[in-house]
Structure formats: C-alpha cells, structure tokens
Short mmCIF file of C-alpha atoms in Angstrom, two decimals:
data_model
loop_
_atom_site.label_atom_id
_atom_site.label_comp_id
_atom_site.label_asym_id
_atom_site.label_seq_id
_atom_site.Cartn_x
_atom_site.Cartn_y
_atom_site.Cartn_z
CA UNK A 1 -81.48 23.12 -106.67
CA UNK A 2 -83.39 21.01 -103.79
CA UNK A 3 -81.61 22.98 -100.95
CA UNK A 4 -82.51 26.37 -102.48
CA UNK A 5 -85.92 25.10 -102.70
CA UNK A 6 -85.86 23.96 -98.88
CA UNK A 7 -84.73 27.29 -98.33
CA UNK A 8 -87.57 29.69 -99.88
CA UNK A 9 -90.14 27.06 -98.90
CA UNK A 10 -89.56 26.29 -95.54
CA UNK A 11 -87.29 28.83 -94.27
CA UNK A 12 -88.63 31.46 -95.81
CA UNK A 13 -91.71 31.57 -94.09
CA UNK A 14 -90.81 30.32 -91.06
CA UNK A 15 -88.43 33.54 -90.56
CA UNK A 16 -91.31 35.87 -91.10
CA UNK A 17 -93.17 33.53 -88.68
CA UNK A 18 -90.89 34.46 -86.38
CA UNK A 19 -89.91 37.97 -87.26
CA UNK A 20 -94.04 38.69 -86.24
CA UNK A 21 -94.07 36.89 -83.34
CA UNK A 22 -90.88 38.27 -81.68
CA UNK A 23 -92.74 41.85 -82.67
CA UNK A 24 -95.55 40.94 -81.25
CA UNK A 25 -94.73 39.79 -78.26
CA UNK A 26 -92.13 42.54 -76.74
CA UNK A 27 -93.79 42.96 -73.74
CA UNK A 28 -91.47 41.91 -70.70
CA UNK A 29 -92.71 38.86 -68.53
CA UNK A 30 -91.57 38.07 -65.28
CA UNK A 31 -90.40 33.93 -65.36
CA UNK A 32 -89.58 32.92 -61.98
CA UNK A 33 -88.17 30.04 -60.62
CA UNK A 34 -89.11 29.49 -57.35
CA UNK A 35 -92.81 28.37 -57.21
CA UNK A 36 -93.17 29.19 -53.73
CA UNK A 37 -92.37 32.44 -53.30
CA UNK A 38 -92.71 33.99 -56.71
CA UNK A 39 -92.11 37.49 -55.98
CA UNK A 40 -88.31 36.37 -55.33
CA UNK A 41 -86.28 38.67 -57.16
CA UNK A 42 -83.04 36.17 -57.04
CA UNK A 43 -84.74 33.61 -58.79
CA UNK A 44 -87.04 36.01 -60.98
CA UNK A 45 -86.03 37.00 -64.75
CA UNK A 46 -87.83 40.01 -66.28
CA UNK A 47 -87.62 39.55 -70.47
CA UNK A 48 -89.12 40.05 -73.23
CA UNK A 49 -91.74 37.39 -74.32
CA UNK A 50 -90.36 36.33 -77.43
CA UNK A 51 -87.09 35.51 -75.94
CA UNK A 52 -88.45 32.75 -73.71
CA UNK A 53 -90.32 31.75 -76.39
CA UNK A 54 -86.93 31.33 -78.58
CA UNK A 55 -85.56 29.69 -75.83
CA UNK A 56 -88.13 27.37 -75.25
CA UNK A 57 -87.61 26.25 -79.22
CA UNK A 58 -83.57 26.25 -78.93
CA UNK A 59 -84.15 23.86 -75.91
CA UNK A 60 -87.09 22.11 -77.36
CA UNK A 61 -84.15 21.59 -80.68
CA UNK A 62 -81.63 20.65 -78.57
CA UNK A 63 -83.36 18.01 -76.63
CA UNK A 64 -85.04 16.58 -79.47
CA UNK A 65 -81.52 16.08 -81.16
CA UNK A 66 -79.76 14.40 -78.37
CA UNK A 67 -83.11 12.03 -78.29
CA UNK A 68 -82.44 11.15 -82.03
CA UNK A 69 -78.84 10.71 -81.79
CA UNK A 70 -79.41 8.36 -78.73
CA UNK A 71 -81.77 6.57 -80.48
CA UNK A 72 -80.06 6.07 -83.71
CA UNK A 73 -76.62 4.81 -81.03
CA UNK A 74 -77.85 0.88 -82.29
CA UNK A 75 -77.41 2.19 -86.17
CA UNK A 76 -74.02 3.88 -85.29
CA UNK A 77 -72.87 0.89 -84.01
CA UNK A 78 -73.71 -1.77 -86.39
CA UNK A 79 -72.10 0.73 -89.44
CA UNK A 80 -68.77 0.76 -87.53
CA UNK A 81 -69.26 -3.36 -87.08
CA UNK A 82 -69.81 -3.59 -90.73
CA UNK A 83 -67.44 -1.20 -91.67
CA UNK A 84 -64.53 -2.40 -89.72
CA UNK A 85 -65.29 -5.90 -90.51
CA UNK A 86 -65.47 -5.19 -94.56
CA UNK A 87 -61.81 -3.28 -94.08
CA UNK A 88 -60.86 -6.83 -92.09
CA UNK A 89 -62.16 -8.60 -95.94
CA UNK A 90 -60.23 -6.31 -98.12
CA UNK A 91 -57.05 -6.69 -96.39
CA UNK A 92 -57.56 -10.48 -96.43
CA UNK A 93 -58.17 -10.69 -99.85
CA UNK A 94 -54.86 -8.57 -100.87
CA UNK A 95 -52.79 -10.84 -98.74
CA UNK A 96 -54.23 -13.59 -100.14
CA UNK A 97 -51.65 -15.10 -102.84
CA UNK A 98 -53.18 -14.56 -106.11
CA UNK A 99 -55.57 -17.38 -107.70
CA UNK A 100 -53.82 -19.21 -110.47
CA UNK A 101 -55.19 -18.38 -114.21
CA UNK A 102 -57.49 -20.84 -115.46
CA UNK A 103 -58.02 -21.35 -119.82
CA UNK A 104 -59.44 -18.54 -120.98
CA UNK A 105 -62.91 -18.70 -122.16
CA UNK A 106 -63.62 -18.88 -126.07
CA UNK A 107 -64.79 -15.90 -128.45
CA UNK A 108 -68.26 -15.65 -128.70
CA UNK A 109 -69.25 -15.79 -132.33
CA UNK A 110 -71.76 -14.10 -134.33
#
C-alpha cells in the first residue's frame, strides 16, 4: 500500500516533470571539452539538451550514492562486529553443558 503510494505521489509527477522537459529542450547543444579551443571537433559533442541534462542527474545519482555508502562504511562495520560476535554467543551457549534443574517453583493460587 505505502510503495504504491510512493509511486503515484512521487513518481508520478516527477515522470511528467521530465517527459516536459526532455520536450522542451530538443534543441542540440554543442558540450565541449577542451576549454581552450572550443571549436575542437574531437573533443566537441553535439546533443540534444535534455540528454546532458539526464546525464548530469544519472551522475549527480551516482555520485551521491557512492558518498552515502562511504559514509555509512563505520555502520557496515560495526553490524558485521556485532553480528559475528552474537553468532560467537550462540555457539557458546549450545556447547555449553546444560545447567542442572533447580525445584520447580510452586502453583500460584487464586
């Protein structure tokens, strides 16, 4: 139910956000990559606006991402820690001969 919500929400609108700007902007755009001599046509791409656009976002995504996940590395870590070292418990506890039975506690009454 939440992720369909997410979906028509967010998504949703976002898609037709970019559905109009990619129509917009269909004009082709010279990006070059040589900033001293820009009418180089080895280091010159001639696309459509929206594309670099796009690209700037899939970039801008990707970056952003690796960021997170190299800032969240500490977090990572100390779950494996924990994790490995609760797994190091449980198997000491079921080699661990078995405690003997004490009396067994009286019947509550009424």
């Amino acid at each position: 139910m939440f992720n369909r919500f997410i979906l028509v929400v967010v998504f949703v609108p976002l898609a037709i956000i970019l559905i109009a700007l990619a129509v917009a902007n269909r004009g082709s755009v010279a990006f070059t990559l040589d900033p001293f001599h820009p009418g180089n046509p080895a280091l010159t791409l001639n696309l459509p606006l929206f594309i670099f656009l796009f690209l700037a976002l899939a970039v801008g995504m990707v970056v952003g991402s690796m960021a997170t996940w190299v800032k969240q590395g500490r977090y990572r870590k100390l779950a494996r820690q924990r994790g490995l070292e609760a797994e190091n418990l449980r198997q000491a506890v079921s080699r661990a001969p078995a405690a003997p039975k004490g009396p067994a506690l009286p019947k509550p009454t009424n």
